[in-house]
Coordinates of C-alpha atoms in Angstrom, one line a residue:
X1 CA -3.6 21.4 -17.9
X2 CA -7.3 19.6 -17.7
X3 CA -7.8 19.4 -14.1
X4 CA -10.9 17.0 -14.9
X5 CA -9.2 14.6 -16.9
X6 CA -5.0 14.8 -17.5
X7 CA -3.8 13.7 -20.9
X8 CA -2.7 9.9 -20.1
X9 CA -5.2 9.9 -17.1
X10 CA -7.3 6.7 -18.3
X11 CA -10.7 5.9 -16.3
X12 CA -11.7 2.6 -17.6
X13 CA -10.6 -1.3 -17.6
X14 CA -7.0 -0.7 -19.7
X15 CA -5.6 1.8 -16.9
X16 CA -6.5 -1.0 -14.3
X17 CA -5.5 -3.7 -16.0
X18 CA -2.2 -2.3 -17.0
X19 CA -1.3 -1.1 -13.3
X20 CA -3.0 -4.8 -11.3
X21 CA -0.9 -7.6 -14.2
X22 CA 2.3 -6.5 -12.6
X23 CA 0.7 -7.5 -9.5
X24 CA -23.0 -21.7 1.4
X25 CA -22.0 -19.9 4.9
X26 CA -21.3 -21.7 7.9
X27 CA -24.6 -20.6 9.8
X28 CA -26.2 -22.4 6.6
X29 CA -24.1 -25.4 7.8
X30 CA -25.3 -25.5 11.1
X31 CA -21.6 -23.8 12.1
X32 CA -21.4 -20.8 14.1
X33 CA -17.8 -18.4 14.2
X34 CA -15.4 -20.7 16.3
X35 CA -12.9 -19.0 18.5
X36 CA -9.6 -20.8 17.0
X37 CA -6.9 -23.0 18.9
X38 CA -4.0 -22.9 17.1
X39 CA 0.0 -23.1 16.9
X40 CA 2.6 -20.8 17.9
X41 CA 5.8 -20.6 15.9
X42 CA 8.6 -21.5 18.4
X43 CA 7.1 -22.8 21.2
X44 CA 9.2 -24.4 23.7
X45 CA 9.4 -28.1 23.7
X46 CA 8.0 -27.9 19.8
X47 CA 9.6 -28.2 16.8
X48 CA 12.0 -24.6 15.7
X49 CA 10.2 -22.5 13.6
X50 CA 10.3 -24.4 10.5
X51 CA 7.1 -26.3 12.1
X52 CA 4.9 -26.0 14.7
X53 CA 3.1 -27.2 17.9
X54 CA 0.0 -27.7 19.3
X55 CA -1.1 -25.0 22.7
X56 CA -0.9 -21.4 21.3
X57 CA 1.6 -20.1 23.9
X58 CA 3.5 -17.3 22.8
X59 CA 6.3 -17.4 20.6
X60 CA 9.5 -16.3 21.9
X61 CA 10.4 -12.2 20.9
X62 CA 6.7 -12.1 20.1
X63 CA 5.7 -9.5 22.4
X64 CA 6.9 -6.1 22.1
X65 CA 10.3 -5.8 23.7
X66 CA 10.9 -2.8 26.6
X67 CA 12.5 0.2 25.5
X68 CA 10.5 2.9 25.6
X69 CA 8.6 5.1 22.6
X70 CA 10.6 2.9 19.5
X71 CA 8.7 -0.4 20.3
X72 CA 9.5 -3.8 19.7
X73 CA 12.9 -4.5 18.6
X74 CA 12.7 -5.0 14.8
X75 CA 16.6 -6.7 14.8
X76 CA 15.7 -8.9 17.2
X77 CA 12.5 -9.6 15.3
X78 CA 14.1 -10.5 11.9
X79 CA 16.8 -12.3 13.5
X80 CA 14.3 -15.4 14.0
X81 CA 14.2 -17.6 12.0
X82 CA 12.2 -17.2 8.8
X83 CA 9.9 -19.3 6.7
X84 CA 10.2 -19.5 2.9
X85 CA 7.4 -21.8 2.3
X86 CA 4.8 -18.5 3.0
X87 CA 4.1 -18.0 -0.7
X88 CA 0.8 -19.3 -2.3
X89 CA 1.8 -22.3 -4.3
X90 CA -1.6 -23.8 -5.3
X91 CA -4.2 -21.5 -5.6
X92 CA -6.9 -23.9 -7.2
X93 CA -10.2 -22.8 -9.0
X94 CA -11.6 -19.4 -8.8
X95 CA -13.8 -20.2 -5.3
X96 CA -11.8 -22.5 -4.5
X97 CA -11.1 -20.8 -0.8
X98 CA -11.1 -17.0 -0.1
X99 CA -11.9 -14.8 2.1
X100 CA -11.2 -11.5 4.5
X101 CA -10.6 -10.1 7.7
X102 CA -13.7 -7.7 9.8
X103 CA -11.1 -5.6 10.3
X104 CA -8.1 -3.9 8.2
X105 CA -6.2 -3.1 11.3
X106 CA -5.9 -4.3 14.9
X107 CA -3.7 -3.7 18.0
X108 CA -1.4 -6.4 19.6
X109 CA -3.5 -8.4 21.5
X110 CA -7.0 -8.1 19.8
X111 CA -9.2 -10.2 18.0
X112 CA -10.7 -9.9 15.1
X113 CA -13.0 -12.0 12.5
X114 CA -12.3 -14.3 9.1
X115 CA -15.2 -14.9 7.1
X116 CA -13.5 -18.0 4.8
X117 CA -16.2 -19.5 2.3
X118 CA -14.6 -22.8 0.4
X119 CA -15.5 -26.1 -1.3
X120 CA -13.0 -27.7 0.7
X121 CA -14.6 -29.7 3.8
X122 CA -11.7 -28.5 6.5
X123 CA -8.8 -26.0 5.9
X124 CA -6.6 -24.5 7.8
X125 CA -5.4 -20.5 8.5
X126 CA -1.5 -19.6 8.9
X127 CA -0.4 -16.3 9.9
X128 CA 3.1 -15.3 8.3
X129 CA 4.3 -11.9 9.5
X130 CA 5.9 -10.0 6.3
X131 CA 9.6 -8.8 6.8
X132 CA 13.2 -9.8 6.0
X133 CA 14.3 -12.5 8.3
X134 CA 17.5 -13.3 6.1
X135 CA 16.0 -13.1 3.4
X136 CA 13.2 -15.5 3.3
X137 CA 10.9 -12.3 3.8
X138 CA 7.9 -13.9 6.0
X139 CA 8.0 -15.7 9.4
X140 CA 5.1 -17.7 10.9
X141 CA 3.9 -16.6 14.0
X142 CA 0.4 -18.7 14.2
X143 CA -1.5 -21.4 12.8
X144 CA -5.4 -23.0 13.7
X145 CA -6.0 -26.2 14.0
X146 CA -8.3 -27.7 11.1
X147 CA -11.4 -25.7 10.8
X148 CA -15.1 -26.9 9.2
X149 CA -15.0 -25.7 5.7
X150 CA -18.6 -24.3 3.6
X151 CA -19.3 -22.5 0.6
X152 CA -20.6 -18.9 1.4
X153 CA -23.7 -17.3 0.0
X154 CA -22.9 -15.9 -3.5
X155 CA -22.6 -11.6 -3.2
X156 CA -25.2 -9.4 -4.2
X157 CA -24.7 -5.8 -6.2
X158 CA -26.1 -2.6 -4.7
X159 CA -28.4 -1.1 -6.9
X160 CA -27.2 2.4 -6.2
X161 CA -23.7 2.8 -5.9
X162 CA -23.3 -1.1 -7.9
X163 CA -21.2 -1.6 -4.5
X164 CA -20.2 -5.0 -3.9
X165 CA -22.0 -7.0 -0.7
X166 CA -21.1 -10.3 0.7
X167 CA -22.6 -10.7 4.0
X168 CA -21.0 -14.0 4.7
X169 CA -21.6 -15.3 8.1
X170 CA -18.1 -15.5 10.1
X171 CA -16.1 -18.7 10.0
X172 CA -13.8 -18.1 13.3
X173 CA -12.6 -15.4 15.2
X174 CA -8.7 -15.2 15.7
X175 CA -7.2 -13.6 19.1
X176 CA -3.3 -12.1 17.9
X177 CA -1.7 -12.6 21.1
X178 CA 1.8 -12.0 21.2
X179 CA 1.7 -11.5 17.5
X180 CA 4.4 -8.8 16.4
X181 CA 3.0 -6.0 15.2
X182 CA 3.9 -5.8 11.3
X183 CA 2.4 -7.0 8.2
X184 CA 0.8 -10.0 7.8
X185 CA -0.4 -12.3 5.4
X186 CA -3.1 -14.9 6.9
X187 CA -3.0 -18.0 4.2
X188 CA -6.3 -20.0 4.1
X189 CA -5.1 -23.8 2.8
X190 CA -8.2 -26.1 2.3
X191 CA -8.2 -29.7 2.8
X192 CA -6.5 -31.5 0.6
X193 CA -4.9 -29.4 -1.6
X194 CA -7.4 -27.8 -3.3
X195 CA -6.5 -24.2 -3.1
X196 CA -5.3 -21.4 -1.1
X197 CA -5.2 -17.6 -0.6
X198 CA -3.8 -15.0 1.2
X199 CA -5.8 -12.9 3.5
X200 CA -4.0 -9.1 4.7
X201 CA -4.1 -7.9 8.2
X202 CA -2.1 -5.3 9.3
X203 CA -0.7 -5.5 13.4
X204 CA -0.6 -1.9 14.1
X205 CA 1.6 -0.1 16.0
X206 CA -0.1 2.1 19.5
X207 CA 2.6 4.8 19.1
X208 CA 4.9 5.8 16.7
X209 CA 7.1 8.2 18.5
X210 CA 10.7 8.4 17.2
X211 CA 9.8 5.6 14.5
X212 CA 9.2 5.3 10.5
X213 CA 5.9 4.6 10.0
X214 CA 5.2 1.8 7.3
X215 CA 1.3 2.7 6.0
X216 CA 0.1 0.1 4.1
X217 CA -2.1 2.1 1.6
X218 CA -5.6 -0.3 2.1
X219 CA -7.9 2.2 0.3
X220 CA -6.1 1.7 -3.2
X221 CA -6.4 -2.1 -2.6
X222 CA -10.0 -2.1 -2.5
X223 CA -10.0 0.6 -4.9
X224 CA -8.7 -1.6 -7.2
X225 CA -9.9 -5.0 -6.3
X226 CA -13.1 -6.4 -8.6
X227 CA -13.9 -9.6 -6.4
X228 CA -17.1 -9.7 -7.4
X229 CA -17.1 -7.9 -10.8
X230 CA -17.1 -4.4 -10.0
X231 CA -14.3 -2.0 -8.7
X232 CA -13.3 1.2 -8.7
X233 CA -13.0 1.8 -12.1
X234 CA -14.9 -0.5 -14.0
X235 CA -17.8 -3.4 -14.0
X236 CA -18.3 -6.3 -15.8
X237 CA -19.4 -4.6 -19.4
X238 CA -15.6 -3.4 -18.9
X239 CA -16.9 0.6 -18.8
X240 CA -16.4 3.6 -16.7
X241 CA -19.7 4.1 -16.6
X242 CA -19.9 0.5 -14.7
X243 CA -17.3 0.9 -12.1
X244 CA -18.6 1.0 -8.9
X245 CA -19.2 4.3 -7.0
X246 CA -18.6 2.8 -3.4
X247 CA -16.2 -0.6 -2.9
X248 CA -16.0 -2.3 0.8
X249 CA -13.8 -4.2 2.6
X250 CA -16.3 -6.6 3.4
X251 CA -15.2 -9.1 0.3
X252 CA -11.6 -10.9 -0.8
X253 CA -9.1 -9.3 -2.9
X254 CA -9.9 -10.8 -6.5
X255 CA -6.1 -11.1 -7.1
X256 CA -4.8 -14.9 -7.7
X257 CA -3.1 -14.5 -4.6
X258 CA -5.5 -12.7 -2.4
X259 CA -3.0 -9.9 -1.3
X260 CA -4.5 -7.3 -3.1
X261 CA -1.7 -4.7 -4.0
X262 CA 0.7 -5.8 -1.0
X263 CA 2.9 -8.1 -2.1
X264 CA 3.9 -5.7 -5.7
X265 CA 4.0 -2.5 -4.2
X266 CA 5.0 -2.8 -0.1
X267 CA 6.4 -6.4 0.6
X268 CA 9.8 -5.3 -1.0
X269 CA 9.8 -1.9 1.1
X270 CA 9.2 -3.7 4.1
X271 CA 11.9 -6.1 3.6
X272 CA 14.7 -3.6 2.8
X273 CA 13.7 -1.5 6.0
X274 CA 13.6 -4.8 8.1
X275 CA 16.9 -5.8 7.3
X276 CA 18.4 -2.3 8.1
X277 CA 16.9 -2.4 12.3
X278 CA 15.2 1.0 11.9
X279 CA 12.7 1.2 14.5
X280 CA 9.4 1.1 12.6
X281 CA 5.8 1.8 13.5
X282 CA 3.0 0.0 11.1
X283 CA -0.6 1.1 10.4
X284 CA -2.7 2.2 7.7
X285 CA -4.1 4.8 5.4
X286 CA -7.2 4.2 7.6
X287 CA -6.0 4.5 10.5
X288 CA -4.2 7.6 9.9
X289 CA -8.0 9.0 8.4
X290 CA -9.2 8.0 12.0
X291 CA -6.5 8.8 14.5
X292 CA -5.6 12.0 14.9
X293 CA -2.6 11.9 17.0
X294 CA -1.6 8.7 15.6
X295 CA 1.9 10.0 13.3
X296 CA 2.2 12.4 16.5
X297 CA 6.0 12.5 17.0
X298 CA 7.2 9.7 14.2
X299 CA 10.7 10.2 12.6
X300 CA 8.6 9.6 9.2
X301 CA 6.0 8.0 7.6
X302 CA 6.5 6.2 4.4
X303 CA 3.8 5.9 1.4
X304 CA 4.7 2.8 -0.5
X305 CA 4.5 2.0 -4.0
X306 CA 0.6 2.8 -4.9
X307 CA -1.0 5.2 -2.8
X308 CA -3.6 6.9 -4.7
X309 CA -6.8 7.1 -2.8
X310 CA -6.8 9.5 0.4
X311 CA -9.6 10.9 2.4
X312 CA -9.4 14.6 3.5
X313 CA -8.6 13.3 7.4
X314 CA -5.5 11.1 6.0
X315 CA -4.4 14.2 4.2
X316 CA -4.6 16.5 6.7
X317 CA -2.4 14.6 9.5
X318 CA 0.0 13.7 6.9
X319 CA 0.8 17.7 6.5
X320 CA 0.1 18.1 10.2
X321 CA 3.4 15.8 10.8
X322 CA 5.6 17.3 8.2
X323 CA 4.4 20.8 9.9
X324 CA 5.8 19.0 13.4
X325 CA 8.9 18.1 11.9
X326 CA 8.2 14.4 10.6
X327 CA 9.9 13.3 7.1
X328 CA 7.6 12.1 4.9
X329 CA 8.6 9.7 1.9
X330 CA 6.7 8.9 -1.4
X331 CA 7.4 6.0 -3.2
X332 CA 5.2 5.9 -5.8
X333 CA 3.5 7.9 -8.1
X334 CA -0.2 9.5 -8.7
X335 CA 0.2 9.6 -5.1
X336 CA -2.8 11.2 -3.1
X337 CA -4.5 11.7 -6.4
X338 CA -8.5 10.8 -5.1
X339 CA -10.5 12.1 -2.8
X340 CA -12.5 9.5 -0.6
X341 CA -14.9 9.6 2.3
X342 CA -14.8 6.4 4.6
X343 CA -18.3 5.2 5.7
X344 CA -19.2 2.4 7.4
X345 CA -20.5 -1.3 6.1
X346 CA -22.1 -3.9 7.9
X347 CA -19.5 -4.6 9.6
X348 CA -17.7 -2.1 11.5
X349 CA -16.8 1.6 10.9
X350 CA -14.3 3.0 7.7
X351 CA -14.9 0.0 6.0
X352 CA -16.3 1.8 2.5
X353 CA -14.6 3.6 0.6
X354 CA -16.4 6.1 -1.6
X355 CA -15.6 8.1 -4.1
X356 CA -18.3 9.0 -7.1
X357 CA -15.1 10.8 -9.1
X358 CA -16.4 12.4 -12.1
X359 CA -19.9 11.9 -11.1
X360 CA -19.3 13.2 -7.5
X361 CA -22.6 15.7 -8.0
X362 CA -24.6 12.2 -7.8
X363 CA -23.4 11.6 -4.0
X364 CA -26.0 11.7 -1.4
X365 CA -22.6 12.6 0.9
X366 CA -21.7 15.2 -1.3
X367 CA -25.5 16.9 -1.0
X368 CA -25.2 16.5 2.7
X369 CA -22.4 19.1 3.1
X370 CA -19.4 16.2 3.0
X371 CA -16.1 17.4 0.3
X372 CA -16.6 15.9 -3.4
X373 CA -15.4 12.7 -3.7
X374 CA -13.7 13.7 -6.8
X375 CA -9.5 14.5 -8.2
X376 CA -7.6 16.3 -5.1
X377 CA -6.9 18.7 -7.9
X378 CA -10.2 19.2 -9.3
X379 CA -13.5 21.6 -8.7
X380 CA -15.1 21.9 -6.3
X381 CA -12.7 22.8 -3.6
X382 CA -9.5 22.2 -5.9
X383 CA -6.6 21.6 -3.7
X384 CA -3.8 19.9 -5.8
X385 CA -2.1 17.0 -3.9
X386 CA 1.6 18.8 -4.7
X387 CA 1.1 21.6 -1.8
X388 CA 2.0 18.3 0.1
X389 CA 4.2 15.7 -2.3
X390 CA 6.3 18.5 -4.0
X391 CA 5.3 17.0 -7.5
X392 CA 2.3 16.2 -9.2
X393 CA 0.9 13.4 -11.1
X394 CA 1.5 13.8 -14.7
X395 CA 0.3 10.9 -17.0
X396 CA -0.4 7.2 -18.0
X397 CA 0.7 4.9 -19.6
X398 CA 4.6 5.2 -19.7
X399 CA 8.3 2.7 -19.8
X400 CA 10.8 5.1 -20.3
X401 CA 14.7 4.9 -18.8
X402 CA 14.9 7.2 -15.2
X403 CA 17.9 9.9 -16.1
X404 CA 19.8 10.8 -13.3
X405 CA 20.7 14.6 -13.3
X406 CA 22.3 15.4 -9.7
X407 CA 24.3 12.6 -8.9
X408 CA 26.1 14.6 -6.0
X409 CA 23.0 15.0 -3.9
X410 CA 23.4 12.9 -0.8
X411 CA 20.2 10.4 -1.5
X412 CA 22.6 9.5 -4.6
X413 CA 25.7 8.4 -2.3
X414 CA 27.6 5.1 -2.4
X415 CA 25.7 4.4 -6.0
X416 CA 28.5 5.5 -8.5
X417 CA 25.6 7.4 -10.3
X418 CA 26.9 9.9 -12.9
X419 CA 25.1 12.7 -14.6
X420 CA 23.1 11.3 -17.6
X421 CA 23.0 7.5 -16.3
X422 CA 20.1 5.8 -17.5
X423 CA 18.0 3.1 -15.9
X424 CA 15.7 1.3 -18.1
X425 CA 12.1 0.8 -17.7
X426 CA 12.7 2.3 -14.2
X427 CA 9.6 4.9 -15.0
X428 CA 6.1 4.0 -15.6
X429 CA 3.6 3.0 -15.8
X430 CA 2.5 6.5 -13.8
X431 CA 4.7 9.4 -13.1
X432 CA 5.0 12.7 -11.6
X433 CA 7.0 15.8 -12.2
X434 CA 7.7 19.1 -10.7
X435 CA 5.1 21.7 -11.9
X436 CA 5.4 25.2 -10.9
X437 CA 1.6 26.2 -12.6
X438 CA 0.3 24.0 -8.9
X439 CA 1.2 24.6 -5.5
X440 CA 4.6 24.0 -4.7
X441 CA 6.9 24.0 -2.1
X442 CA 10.4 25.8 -2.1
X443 CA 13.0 25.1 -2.1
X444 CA 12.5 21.7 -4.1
X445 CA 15.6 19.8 -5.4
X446 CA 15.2 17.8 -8.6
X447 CA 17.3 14.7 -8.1
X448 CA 16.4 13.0 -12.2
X449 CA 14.6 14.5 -14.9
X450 CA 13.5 11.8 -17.5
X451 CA 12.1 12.9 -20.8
X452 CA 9.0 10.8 -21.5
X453 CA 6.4 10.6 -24.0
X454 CA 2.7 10.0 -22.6
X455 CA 0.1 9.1 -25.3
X456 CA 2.0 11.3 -27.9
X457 CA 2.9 14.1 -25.4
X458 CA 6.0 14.6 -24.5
X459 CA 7.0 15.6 -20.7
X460 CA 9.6 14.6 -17.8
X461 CA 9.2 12.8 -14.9
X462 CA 11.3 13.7 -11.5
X463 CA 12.3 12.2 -8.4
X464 CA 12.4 15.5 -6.0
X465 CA 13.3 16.3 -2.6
X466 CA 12.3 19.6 -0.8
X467 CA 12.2 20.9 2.8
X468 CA 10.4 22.8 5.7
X469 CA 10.3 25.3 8.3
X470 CA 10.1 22.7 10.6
X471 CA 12.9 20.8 9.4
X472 CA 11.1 18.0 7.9
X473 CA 11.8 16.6 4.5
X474 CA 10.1 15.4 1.5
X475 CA 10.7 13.5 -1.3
X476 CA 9.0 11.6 -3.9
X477 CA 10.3 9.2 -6.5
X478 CA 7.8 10.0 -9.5
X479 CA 7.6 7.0 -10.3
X480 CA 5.2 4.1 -9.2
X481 CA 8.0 1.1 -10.1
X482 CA 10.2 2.2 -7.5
X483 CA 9.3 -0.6 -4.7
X484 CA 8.9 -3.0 -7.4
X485 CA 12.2 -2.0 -8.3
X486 CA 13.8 -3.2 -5.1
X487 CA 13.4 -6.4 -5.8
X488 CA 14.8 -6.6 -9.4
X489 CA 18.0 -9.2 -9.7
X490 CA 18.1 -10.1 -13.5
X491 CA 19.3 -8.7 -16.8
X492 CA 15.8 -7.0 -17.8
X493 CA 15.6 -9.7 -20.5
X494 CA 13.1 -11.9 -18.9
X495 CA 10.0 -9.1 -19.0
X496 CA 9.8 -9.7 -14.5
X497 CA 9.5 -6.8 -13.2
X498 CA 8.4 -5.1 -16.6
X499 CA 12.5 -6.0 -17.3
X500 CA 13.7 -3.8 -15.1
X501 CA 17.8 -5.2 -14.1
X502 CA 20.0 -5.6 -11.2
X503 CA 21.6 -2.5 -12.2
X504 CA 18.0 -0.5 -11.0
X505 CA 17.3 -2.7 -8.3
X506 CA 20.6 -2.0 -6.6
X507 CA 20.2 1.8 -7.2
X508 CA 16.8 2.2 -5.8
X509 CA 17.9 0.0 -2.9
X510 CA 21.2 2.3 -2.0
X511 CA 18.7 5.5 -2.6
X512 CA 16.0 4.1 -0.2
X513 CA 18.9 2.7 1.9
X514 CA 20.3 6.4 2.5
X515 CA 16.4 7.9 2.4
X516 CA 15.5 5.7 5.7
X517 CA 18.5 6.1 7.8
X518 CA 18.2 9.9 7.4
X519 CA 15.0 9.8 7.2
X520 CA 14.9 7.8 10.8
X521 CA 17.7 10.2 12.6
X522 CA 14.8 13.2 12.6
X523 CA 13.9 16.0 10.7
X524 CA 16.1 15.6 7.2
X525 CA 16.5 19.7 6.3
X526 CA 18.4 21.2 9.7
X527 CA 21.5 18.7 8.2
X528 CA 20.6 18.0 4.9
X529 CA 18.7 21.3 3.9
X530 CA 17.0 21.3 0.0
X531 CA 18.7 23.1 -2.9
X532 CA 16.4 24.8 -5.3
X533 CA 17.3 23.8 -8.8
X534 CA 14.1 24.4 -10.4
X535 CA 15.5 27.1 -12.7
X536 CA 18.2 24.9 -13.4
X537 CA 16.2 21.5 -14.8
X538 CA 13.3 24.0 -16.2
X539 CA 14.6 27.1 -17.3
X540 CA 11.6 28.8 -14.9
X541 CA 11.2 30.4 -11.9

């Protein structure tokens, strides 16, 4: 196989396009950054947490409850009331309102800064945290009082790396006092109606002793965000050779929505693990790059549904854990596929994310000594990402049915499965499979084997499971529509959720159902130890 470039492994526009469809400044003004009064969901004396009231006192449960290493109580969380009118409704014109957070992350407690540029005079922030809360999957915690609106100064293109700048002045900073830590979607409403757009912050989690850790995989968001007409993997003349060597965080998500890739590939994985009370820990793929003691002692760690883009730190502490006994789960595919170096931006540390890919040779990082910022798998330094995920990514584009062939292993429990059952649409649009010819662990247990056919090519696709010395287990769907899968109710016939039906959604559900409560009781292989069946599915060795 090509280690440069895979069959199926498109560079340009189509491969983004294809994965992202199923998902004047205020100093100008006169304005400087306000610090924000605001509302508290729940306040006593206020209206229940349908509305809200004037004071920013904490809301009730907010803070993290006693109980030692597991955190906060994440029952007693979701058992407040939720608020279904989160969603963005009315996103208005392109410019409409927008905007981002100085910082992907923060602890309970800290501030942190929006820079908001709108046409809209006034407009207002709300803070939903992102979770199950009976289903209506968001809850708002906080929201400002009305805040002067002004159109931003238009971005400017680095000349080098065709990077993406802003340097918007910053509209308000925002303390999270007794905010939860979880998930959060900050919605920017301007006056009147006009528009609105989510901003992501992720509440992070100090510890995550004896908890699944939820890491929301930020890199590939920016990675694949083209606010401004350049991304990862294209720029405006819709060419590779236009995409943007270096994106930052320092811009909005270009997304309708302003999520990014949350609310496609995480918000349903969230949700299911909310409404089963496992004690969770939240951070991100940042985070783990900076903190190396961070997944010390955590049950798991989950990668949701797109998690392609991984520096050499992240990588490292993510086999560090499994070598200490933490499970690890992979819910997507073409996991931990690119190799990125974090750098700073204007304003604050690991918020750039580089990575030159085929033209890695052109880094000034590179030339300095720092690893390629090319393919995990590819020269120089080759080290193929299935040492760690147990498969490897295999090709794109794909729809093809997901074929169950061990229905007796224990992740397939309480779903009737049978051998041969097929689940349509369930695998695309970017698989992995189990190949021997790269670093793999043994013994690995292939739990489906679905034939595909990738730009002509035939192959399979499999959802494995393998285990370690330490006891820790792996396993990895092969598939990126898992999470999205979750959240699939209809017949298919409709074309949501590229027509995936209740009867996939309610098998990935009982799968991830039995993957999280094992998952959260320790180290999977001392009681449920793999089973190579390599030769088996393959005929190899």
């Amino acid at each position: 196989m090509d280690q440069e470039h895979i069959p199926g492994d498109g560079e340009g526009a189509g491969r983004r396009r294809f994965l992202t469809i199923a998902t004047g400044a205020a100093t100008a003004a006169g304005l400087g950054a306000v610090a924000v009064a605001g509302y508290a969901s729940g306040d006593a004396g206020g209206p229940d947490a349908d509305g809200a009231k004037p004071g920013g006192s904490p809301a009730p449960g907010g803070s993290p409850s006693p109980g030692g290493p597991r955190g906060f109580d994440v029952k007693a969380e979701n058992a407040r009331p939720g608020n279904a009118d989160w969603p963005v409704t009315e996103p208005g014109p392109a410019r409409a309102i927008e905007g981002f957070a100085d910082k992907v992350s923060v602890l309970p407690g800290e501030s942190f800064g929006l820079h908001v540029s709108t046409t809209a005079p006034r407009f207002t922030v709300s803070a939903y945290r992102m979770g199950w809360y009976g289903g209506a999957r968001g809850r708002l915690v906080w929201r400002s009082e009305a805040l002067p609106g002004a159109r931003q100064p238009e971005h400017t293109v680095d000349s080098g790396t065709r990077m993406v700048r802003t340097r918007w002045a910053r509209t308000a900073t925002v303390e999270t006092k007794d905010w939860p830590e979880g998930c959060y979607l900050l919605r920017l409403d301007a006056q009147g109606g006009e528009g609105q757009r989510f901003v992501p912050l992720t509440v992070r989690s100090a510890a995550a002793t004896g908890r699944t850790v939820v890491v929301n995989a930020v890199a590939t968001w920016q990675a694949y965000n083209r606010w401004g007409g350049y991304g990862s993997y294209d720029g405006p003349s819709g060419g590779y050779a236009s995409r943007s060597l270096a994106v930052t965080f320092d811009r909005p998500y270009e997304y309708d929505d302003g999520a990014g890739l949350f609310l496609v590939y995480e918000a349903p994985l969230i949700a299911l693990a909310e409404r089963l009370g496992i004690p969770l820990a939240y951070t991100t793929t940042t985070d783990v790059a900076r903190e190396k003691r961070l997944l010390e002692g955590a049950a798991a760690i989950v990668s949701l549904g797109h998690d392609e883009y991984w520096s050499p730190e992240q990588r490292a502490h993510f086999t560090a854990a499994r070598d200490a006994g933490t499970n690890v789960a992979i819910l997507g595919a073409n996991c931990c596929y690119r190799r990125i170096r974090l750098e700073a931006s204007d304003l604050g540390p690991d918020r750039t994310v580089v990575c030159y890919k085929s033209s890695y040779d052109q880094d000034p990082g590179f030339k300095r000594g720092h690893p390629a910022t090319v393919d995990f798998r590819s020269a120089p330094a080759a080290d193929p990402e299935s040492s760690l995920l147990g498969v490897i990514y295999d090709g794109f584009p794909v729809d093809a049915p997901y074929v169950v062939t061990n229905p007796g292993h224990w992740l397939f429990e309480g779903t009737g499965a049978k051998a041969g059952d097929r689940f349509a649409h369930l695998v695309g649009v970017e698989y992995d499979k189990v190949n021997t010819g790269f670093p793999t662990p043994r013994p690995i247990e292939i739990l489906a084997h679905s034939p595909v056919v990738c730009e002509g090519r035939p192959s399979h696709q499999d959802t494995a499971y393998y285990t370690v010395p330490s006891g820790a287990g792996v396993f990895a769907t092969g598939t990126m529509r898992w999470v999205e899968a979750l959240d699939a109710k209809g017949d298919g016939r409709s074309g949501r959720n590229h027509g995936l039906d209740a009867r996939s959604g309610a098998l990935t559900t009982r799968v991830t159902e039995n993957l999280l409560r094992v998952f959260a009781a320790g180290p999977a292989g001392r009681t449920h130890p793999a089973q190579d069946n390599v030769k088996v599915v393959y005929g190899g060795s």
